[in-house]
Tab-separated table of N, CA and C in Angstrom:
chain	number	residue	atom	x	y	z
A	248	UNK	N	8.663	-35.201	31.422
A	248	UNK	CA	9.888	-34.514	31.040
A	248	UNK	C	9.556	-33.194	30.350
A	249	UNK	N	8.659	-33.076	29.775
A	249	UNK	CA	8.197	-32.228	28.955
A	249	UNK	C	7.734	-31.217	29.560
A	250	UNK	N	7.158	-31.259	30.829
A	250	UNK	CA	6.788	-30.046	31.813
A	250	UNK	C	8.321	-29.650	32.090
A	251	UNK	N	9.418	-30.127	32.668
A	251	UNK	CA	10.043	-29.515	33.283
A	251	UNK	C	10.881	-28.575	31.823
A	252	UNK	N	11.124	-29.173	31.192
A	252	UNK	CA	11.606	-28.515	29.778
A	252	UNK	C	10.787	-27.131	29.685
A	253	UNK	N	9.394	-27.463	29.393
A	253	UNK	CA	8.523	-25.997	29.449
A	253	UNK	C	8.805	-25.183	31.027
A	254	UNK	N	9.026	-25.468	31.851
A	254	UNK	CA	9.376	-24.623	32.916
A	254	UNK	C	10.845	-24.048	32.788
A	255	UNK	N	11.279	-24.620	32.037
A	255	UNK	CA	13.169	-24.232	32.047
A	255	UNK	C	12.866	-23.356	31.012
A	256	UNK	N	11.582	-22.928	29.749
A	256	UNK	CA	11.425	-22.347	29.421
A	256	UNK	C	11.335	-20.636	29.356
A	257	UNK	N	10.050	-20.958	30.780
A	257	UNK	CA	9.350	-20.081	30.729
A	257	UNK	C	9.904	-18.992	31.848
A	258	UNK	N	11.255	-18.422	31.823
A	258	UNK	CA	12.021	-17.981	32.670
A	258	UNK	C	11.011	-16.296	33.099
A	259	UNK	N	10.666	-15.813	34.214
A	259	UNK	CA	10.188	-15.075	34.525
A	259	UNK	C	11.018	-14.010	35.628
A	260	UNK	N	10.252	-12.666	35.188
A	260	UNK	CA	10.794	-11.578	36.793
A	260	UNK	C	9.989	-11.300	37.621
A	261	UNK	N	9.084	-12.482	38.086
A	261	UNK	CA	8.879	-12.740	39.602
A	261	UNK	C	9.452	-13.244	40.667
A	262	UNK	N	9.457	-12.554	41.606
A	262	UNK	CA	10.243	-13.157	42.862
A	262	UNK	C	10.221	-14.707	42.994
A	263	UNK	N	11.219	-14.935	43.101
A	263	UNK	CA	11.454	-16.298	43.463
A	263	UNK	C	10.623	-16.586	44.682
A	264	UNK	N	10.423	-17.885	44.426
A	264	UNK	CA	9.506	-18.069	45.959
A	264	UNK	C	10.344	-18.700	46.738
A	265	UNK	N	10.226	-18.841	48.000
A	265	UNK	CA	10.675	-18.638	49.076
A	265	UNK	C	11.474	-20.101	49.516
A	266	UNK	N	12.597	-19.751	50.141
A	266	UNK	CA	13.408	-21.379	50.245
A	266	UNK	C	14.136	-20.976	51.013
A	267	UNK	N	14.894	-22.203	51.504
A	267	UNK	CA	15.741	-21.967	53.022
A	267	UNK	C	16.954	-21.731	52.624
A	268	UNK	N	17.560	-21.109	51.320
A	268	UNK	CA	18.610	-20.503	51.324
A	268	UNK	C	18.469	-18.946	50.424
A	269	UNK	N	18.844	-18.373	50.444
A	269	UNK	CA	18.856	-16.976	49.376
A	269	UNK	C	18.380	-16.986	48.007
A	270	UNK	N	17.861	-16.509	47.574
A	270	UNK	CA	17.782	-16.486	46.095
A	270	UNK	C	18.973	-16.202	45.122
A	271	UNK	N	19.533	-16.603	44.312
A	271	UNK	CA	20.781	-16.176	43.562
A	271	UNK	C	20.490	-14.928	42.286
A	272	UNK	N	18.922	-15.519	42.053
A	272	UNK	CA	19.006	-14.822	40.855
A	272	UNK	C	17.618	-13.294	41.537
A	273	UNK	N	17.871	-12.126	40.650
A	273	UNK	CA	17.374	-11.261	40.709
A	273	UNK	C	16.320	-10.526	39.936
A	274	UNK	N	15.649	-9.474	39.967
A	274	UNK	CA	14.614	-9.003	39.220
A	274	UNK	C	14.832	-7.754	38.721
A	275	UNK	N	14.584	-7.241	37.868
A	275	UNK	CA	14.708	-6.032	37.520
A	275	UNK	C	13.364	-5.475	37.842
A	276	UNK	N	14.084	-4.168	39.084
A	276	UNK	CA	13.086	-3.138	39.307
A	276	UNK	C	12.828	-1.998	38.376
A	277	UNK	N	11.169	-1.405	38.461
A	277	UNK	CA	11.086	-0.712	37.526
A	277	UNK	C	11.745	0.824	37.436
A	278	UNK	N	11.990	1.266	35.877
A	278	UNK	CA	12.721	2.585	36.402
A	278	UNK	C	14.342	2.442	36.435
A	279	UNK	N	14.375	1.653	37.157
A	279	UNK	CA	16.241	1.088	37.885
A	279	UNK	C	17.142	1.666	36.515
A	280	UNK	N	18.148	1.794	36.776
A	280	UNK	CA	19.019	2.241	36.023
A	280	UNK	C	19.970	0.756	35.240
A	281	UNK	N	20.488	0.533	34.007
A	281	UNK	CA	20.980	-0.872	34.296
A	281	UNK	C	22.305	-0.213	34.052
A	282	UNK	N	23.421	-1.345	34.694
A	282	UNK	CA	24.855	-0.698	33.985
A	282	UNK	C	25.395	-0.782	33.248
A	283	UNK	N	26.579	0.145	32.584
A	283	UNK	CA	26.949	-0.050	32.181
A	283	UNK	C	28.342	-0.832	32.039
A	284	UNK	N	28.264	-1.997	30.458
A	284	UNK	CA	28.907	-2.655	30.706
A	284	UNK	C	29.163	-2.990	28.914
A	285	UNK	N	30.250	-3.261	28.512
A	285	UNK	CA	30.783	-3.835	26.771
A	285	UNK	C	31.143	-5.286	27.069
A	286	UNK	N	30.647	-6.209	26.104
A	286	UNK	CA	30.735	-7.575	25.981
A	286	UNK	C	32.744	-7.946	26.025
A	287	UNK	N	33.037	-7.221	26.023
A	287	UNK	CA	34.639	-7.293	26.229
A	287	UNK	C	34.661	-7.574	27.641
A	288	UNK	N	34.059	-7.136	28.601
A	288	UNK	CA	33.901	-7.567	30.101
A	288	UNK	C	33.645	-8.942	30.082
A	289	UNK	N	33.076	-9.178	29.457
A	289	UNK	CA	32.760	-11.153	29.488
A	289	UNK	C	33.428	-11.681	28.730
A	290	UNK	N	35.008	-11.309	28.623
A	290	UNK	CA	35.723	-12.387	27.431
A	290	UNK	C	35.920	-13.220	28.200
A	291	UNK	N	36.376	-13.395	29.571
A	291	UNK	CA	36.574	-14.364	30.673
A	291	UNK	C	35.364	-15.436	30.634
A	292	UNK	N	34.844	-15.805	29.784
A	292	UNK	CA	33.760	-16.493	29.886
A	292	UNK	C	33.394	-17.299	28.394
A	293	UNK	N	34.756	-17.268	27.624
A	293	UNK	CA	34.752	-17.600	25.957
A	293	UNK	C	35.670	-19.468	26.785
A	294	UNK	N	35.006	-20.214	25.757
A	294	UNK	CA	35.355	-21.243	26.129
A	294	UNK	C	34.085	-22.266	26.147
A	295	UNK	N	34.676	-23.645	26.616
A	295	UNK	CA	33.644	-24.704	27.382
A	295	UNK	C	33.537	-24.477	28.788
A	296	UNK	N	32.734	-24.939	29.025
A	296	UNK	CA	32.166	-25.372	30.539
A	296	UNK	C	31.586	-26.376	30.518
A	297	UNK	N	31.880	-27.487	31.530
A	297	UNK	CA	30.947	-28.661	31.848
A	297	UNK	C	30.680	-29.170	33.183
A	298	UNK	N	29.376	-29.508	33.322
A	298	UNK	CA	29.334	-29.946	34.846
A	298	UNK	C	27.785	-30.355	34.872
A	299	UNK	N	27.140	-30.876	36.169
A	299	UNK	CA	25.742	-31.525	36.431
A	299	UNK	C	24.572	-30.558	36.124
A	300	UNK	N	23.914	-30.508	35.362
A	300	UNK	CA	22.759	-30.046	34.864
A	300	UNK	C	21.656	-30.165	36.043
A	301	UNK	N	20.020	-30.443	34.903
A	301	UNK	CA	18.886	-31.062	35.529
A	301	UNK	C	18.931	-32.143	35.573
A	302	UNK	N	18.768	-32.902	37.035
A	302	UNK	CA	19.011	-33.826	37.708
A	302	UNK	C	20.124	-34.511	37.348
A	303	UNK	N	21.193	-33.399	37.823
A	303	UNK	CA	22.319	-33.835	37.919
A	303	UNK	C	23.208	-34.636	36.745
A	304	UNK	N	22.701	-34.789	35.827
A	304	UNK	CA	22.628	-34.983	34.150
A	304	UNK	C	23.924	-33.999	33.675
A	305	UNK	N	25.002	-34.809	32.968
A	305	UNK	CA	25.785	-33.454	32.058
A	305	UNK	C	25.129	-32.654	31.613
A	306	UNK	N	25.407	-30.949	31.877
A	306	UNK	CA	25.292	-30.206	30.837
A	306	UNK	C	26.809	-29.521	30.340
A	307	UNK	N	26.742	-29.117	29.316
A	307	UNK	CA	28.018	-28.380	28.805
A	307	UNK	C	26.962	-26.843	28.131
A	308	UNK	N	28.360	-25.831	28.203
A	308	UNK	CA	27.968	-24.611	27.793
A	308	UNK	C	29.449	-23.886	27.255
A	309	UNK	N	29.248	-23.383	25.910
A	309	UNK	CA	30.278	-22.842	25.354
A	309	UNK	C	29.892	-21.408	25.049
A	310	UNK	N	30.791	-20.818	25.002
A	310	UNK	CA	31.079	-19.167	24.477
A	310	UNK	C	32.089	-18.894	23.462
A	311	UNK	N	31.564	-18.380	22.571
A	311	UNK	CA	32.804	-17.772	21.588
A	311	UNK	C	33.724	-16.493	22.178
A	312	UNK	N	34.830	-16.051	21.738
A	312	UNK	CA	35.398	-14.909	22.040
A	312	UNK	C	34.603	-14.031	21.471
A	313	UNK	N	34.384	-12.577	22.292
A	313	UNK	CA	33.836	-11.075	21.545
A	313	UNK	C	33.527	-10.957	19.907
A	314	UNK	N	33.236	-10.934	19.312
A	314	UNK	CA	33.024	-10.610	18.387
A	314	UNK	C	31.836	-9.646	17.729
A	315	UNK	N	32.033	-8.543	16.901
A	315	UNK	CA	30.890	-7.121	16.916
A	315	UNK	C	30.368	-7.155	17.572
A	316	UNK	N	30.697	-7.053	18.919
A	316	UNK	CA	29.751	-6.322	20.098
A	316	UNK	C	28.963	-8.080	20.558
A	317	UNK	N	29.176	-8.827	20.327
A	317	UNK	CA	28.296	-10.381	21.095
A	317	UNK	C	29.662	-11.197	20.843
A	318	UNK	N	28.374	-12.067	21.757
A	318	UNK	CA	29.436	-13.225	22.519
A	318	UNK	C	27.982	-14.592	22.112
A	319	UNK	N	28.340	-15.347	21.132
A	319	UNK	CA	27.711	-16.362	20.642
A	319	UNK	C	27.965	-17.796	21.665
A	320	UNK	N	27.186	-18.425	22.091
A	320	UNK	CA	26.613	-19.479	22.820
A	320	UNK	C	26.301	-20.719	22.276
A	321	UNK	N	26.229	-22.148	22.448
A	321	UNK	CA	25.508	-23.089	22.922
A	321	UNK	C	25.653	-23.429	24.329
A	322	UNK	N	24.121	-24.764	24.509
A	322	UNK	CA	24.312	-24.794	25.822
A	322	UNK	C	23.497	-26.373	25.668
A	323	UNK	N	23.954	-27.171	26.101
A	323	UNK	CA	23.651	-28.456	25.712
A	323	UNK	C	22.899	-29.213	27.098
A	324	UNK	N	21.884	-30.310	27.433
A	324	UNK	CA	21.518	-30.309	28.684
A	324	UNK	C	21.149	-31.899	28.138
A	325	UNK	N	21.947	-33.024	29.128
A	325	UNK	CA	21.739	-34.370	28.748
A	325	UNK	C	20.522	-34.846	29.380
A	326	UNK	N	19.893	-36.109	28.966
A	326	UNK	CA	18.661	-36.239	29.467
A	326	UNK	C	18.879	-37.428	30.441
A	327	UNK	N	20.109	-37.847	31.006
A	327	UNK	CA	20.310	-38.494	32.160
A	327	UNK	C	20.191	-40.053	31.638
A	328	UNK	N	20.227	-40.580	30.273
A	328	UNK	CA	20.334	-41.620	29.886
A	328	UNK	C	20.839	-41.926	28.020
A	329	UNK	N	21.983	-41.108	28.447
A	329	UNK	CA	22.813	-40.857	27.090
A	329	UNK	C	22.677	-40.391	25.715
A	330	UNK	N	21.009	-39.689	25.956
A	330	UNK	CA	20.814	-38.442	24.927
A	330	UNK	C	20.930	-37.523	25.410
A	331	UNK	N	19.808	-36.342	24.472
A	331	UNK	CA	20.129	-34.945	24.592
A	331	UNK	C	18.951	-34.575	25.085
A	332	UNK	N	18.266	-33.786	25.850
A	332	UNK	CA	17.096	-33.392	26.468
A	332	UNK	C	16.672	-31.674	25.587
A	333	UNK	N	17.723	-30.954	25.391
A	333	UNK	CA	17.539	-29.913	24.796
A	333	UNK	C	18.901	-29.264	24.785
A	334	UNK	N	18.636	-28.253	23.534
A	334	UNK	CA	19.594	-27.437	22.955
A	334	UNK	C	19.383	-25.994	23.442
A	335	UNK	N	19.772	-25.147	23.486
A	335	UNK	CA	20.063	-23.602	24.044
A	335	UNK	C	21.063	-22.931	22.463
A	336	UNK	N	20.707	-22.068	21.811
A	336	UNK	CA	21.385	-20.859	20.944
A	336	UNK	C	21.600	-19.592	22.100
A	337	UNK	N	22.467	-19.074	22.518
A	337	UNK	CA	22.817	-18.092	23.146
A	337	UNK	C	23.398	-17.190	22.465
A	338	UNK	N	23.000	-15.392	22.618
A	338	UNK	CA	23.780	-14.355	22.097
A	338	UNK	C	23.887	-13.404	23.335
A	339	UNK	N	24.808	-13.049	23.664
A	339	UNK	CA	25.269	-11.811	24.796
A	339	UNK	C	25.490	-10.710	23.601
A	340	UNK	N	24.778	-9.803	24.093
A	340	UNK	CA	25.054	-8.484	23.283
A	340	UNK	C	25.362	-7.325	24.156
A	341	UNK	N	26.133	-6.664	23.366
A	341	UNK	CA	25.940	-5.063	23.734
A	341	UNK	C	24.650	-4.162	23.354
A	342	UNK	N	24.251	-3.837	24.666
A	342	UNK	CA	22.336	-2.950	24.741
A	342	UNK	C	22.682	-1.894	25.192
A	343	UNK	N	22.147	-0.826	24.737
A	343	UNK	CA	21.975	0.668	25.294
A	343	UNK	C	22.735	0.860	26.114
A	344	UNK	N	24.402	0.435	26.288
A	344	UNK	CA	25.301	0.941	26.943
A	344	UNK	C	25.416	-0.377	27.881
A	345	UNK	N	24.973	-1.193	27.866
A	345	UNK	CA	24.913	-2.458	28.851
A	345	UNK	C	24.943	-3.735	27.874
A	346	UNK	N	24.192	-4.103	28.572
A	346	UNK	CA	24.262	-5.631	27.823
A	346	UNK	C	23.314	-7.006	28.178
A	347	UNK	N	22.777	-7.583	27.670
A	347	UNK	CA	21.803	-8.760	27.163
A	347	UNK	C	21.762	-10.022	26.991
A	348	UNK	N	21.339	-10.766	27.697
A	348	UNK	CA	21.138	-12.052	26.878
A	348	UNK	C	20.257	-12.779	26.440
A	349	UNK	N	20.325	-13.182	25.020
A	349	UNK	CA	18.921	-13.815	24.535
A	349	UNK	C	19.309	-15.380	24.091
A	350	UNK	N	18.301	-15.906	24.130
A	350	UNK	CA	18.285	-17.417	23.921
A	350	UNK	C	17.179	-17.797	23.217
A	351	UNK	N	17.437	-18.876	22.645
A	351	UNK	CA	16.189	-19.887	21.992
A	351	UNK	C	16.553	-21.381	22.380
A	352	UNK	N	15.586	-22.062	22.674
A	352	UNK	CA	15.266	-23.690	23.483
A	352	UNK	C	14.506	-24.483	21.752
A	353	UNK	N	15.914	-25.289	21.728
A	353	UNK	CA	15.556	-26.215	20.902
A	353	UNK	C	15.577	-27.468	21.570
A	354	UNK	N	14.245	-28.778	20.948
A	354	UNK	CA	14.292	-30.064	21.623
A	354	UNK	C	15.731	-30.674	20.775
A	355	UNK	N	15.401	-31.670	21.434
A	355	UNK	CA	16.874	-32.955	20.551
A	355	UNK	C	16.634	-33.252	19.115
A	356	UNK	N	15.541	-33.289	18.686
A	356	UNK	CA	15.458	-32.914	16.877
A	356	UNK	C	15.447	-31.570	16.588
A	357	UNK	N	16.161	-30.967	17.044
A	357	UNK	CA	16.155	-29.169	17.007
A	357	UNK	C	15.142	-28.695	16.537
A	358	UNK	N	14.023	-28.883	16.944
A	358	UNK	CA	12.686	-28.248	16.824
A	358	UNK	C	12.532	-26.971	17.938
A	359	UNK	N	12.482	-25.769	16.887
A	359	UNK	CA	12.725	-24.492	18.257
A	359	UNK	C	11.277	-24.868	19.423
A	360	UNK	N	11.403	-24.133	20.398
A	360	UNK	CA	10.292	-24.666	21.121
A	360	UNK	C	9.483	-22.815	21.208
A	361	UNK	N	10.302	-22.238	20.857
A	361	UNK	CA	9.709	-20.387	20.775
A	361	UNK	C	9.221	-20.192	19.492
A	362	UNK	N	8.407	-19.609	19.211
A	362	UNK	CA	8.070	-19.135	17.487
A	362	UNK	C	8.907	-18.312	17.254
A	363	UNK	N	9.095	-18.601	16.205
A	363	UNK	CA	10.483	-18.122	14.902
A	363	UNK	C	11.191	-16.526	15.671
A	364	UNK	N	10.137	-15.920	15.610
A	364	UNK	CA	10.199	-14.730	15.977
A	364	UNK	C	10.636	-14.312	17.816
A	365	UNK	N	10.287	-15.615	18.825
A	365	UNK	CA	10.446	-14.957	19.521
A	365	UNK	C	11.590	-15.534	20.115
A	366	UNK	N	12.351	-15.314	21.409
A	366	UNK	CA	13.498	-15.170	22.283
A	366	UNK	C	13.016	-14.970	23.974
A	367	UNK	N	14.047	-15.568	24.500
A	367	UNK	CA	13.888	-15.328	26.372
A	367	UNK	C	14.753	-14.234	25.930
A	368	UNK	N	14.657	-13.222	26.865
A	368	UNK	CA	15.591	-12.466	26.882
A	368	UNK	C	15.884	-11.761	28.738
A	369	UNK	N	17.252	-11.598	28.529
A	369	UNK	CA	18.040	-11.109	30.308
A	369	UNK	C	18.415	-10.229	29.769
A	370	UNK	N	18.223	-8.952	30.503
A	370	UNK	CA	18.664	-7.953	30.622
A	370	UNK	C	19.942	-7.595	31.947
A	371	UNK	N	20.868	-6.820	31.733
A	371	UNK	CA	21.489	-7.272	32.964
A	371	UNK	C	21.413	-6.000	33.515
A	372	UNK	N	21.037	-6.292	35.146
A	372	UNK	CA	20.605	-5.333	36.066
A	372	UNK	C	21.650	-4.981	36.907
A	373	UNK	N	22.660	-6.096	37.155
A	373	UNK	CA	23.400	-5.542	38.108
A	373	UNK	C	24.764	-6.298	37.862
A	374	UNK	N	25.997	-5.600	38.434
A	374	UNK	CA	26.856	-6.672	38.648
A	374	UNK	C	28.263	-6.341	39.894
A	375	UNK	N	28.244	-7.398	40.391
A	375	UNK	CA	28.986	-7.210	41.567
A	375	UNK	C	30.047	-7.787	41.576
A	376	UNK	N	31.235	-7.856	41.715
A	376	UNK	CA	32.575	-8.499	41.759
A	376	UNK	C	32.615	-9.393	40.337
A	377	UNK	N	32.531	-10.742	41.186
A	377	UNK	CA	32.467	-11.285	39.940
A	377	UNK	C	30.968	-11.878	39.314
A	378	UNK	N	30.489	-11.589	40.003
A	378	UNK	CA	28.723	-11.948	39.843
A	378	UNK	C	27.937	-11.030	38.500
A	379	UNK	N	27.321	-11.334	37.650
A	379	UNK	CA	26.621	-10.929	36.354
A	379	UNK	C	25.048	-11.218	36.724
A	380	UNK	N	24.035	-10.269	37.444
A	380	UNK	CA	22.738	-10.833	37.361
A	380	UNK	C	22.085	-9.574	36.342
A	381	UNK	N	21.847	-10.529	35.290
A	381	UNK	CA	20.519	-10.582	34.585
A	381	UNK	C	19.416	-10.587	35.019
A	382	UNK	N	18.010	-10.371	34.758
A	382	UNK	CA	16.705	-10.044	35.069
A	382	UNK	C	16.094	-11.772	35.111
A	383	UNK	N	16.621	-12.438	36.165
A	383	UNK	CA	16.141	-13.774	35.958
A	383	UNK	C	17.020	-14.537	36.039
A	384	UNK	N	18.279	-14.396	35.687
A	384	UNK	CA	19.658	-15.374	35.448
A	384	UNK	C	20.516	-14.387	36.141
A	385	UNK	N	21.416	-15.588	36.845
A	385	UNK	CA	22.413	-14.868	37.053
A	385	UNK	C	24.245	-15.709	36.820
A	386	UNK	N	25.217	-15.361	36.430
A	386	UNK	CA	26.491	-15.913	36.102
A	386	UNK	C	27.444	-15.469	37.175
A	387	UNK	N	27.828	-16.257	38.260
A	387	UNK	CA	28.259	-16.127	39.320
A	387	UNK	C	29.973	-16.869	39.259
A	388	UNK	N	30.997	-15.772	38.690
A	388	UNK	CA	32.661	-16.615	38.457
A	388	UNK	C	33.209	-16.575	40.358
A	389	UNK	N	33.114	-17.870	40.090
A	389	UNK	CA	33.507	-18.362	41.172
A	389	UNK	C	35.116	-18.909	41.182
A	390	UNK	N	36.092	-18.272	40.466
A	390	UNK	CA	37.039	-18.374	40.041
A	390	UNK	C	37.340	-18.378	38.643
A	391	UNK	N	38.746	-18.668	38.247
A	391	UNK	CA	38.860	-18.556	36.689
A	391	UNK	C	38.600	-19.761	35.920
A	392	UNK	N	38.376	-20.655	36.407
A	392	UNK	CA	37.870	-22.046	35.846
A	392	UNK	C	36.515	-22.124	36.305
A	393	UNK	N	35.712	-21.483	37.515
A	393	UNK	CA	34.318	-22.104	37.919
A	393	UNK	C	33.774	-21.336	37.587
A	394	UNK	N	32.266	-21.213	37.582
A	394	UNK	CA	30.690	-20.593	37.069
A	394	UNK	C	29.927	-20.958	37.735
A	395	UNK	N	28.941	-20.585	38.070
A	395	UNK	CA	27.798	-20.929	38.077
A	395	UNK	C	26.807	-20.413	38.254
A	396	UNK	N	25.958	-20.952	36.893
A	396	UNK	CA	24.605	-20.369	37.088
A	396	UNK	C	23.691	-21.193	37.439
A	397	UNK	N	22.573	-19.551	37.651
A	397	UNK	CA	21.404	-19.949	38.414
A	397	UNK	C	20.205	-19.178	37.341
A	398	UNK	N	18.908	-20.238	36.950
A	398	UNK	CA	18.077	-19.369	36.272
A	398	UNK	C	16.840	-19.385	36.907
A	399	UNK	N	15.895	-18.797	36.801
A	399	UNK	CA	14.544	-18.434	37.689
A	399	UNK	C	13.793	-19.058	36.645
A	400	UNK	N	13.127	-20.620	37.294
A	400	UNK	CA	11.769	-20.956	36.031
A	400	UNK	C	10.692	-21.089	37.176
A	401	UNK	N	9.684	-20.584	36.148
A	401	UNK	CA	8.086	-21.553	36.224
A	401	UNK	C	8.110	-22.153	36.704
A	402	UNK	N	6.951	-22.672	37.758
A	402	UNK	CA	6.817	-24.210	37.587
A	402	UNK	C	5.228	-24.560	37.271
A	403	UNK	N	5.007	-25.624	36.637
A	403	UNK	CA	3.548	-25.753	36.373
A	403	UNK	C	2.036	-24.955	37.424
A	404	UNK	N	2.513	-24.874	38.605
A	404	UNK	CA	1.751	-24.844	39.364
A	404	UNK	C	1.421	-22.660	39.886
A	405	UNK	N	2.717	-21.882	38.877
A	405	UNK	CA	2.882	-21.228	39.610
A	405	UNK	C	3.576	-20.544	39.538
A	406	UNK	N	4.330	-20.940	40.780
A	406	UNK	CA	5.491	-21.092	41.682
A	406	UNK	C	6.708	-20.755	40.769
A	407	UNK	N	7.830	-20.229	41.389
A	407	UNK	CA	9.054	-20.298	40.673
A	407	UNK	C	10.223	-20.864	41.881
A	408	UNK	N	11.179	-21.352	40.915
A	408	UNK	CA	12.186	-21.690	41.975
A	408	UNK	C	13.734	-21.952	41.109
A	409	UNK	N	14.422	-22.372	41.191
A	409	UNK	CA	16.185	-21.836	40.545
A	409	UNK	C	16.570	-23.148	40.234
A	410	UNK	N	17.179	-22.766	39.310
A	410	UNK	CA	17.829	-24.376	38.635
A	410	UNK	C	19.661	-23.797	38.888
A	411	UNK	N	20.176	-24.505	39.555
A	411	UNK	CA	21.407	-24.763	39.790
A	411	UNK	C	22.745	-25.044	38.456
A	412	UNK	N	23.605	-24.432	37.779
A	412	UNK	CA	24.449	-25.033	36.942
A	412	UNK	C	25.468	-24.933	37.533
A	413	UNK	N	26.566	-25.526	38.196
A	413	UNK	CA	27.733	-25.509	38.908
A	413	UNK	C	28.418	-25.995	37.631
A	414	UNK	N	29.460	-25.236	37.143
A	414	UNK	CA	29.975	-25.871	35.960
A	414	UNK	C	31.705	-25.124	36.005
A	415	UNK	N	32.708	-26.241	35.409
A	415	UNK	CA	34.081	-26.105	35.305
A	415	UNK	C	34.578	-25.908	34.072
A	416	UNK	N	35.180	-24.816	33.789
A	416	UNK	CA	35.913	-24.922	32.568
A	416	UNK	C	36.448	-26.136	32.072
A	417	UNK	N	35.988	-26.751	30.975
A	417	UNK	CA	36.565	-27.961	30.119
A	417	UNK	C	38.225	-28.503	30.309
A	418	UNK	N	38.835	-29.302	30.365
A	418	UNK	CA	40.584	-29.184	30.400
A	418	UNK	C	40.621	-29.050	28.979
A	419	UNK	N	41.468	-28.547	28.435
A	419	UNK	CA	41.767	-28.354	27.111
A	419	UNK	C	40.636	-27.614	25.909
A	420	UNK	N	39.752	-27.224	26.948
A	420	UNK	CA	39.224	-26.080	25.624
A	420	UNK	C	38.869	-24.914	25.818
């Protein structure tokens, strides 16, 4: 369990490797321009979300409304036998005219798994309709109740390949 946790970690901007459907998530090329964009663009995204995680396991993911320029996060991921597998702290910020997302991976005794100091961080490179790709992640509104993301991990060997979050706005929150 503990490998795949460190691979959900270790989110990278190498090309995804290769699979019989598209890649969802993207890379930031060098140079590239990123856009511009104010965390007020993502109020559509304040709320719960819940739906099948890793291996198909609840996960839930919440957003606060805007607030000074970020948009504050958890992101919860069950371990497929009625605990918790790991915790997620999320901040969306406003960056150099664009915007960011950083995270920290805590286990189920909230032991950070990054040193104090450090953070994953997405930069966002592009965005298309309703699609948000970040440098690695991408947030794909698939309506006003659906989401879904896709993040680019590690895998022990290597290799990278996409973890799936298909997730529904909560009823009532």
């Amino acid at each position: 369990m503990r490998a795949i946790l460190a691979a959900f970690c270790l989110v990278t901007a190498v090309p995804a490797a290769a699979q019989d459907q598209p890649a969802l998530t993207r890379s930031a090329q060098e140079g590239a321009e990123r856009p511009a964009a104010v965390i007020a663009d993502l109020a559509w995204l304040a709320g719960s979300w819940e739906g099948p995680g890793i291996g198909g396991a609840p996960a839930q993911e919440s957003y606060s409304a805007p607030f000074g320029g970020t948009m504050a996060g958890t992101f919860v991921q069950e371990d497929g036998k009625g605990g918790v597998m790991f915790y997620e702290f999320i901040q969306l910020a406003e960056d150099g005219g664009s915007l960011v997302m950083r995270l920290k991976h805590f286990g189920p005794d909230m032991t950070g798994w990054e040193e104090p100091a450090e953070f994953a961080s997405f930069p966002l490179i592009a965005r298309e309709g309703g699609n948000w790709y970040f440098d690695g992640l991408t947030l794909e509104r698939q309506g006003p109740d659906v989401l879904r993301i896709a993040v680019r991990v590690r895998e022990d060997d290597g290799s990278t390949s996409e973890l799936l979050f298909p997730l529904r706005r909560a009823a009532g929150r």
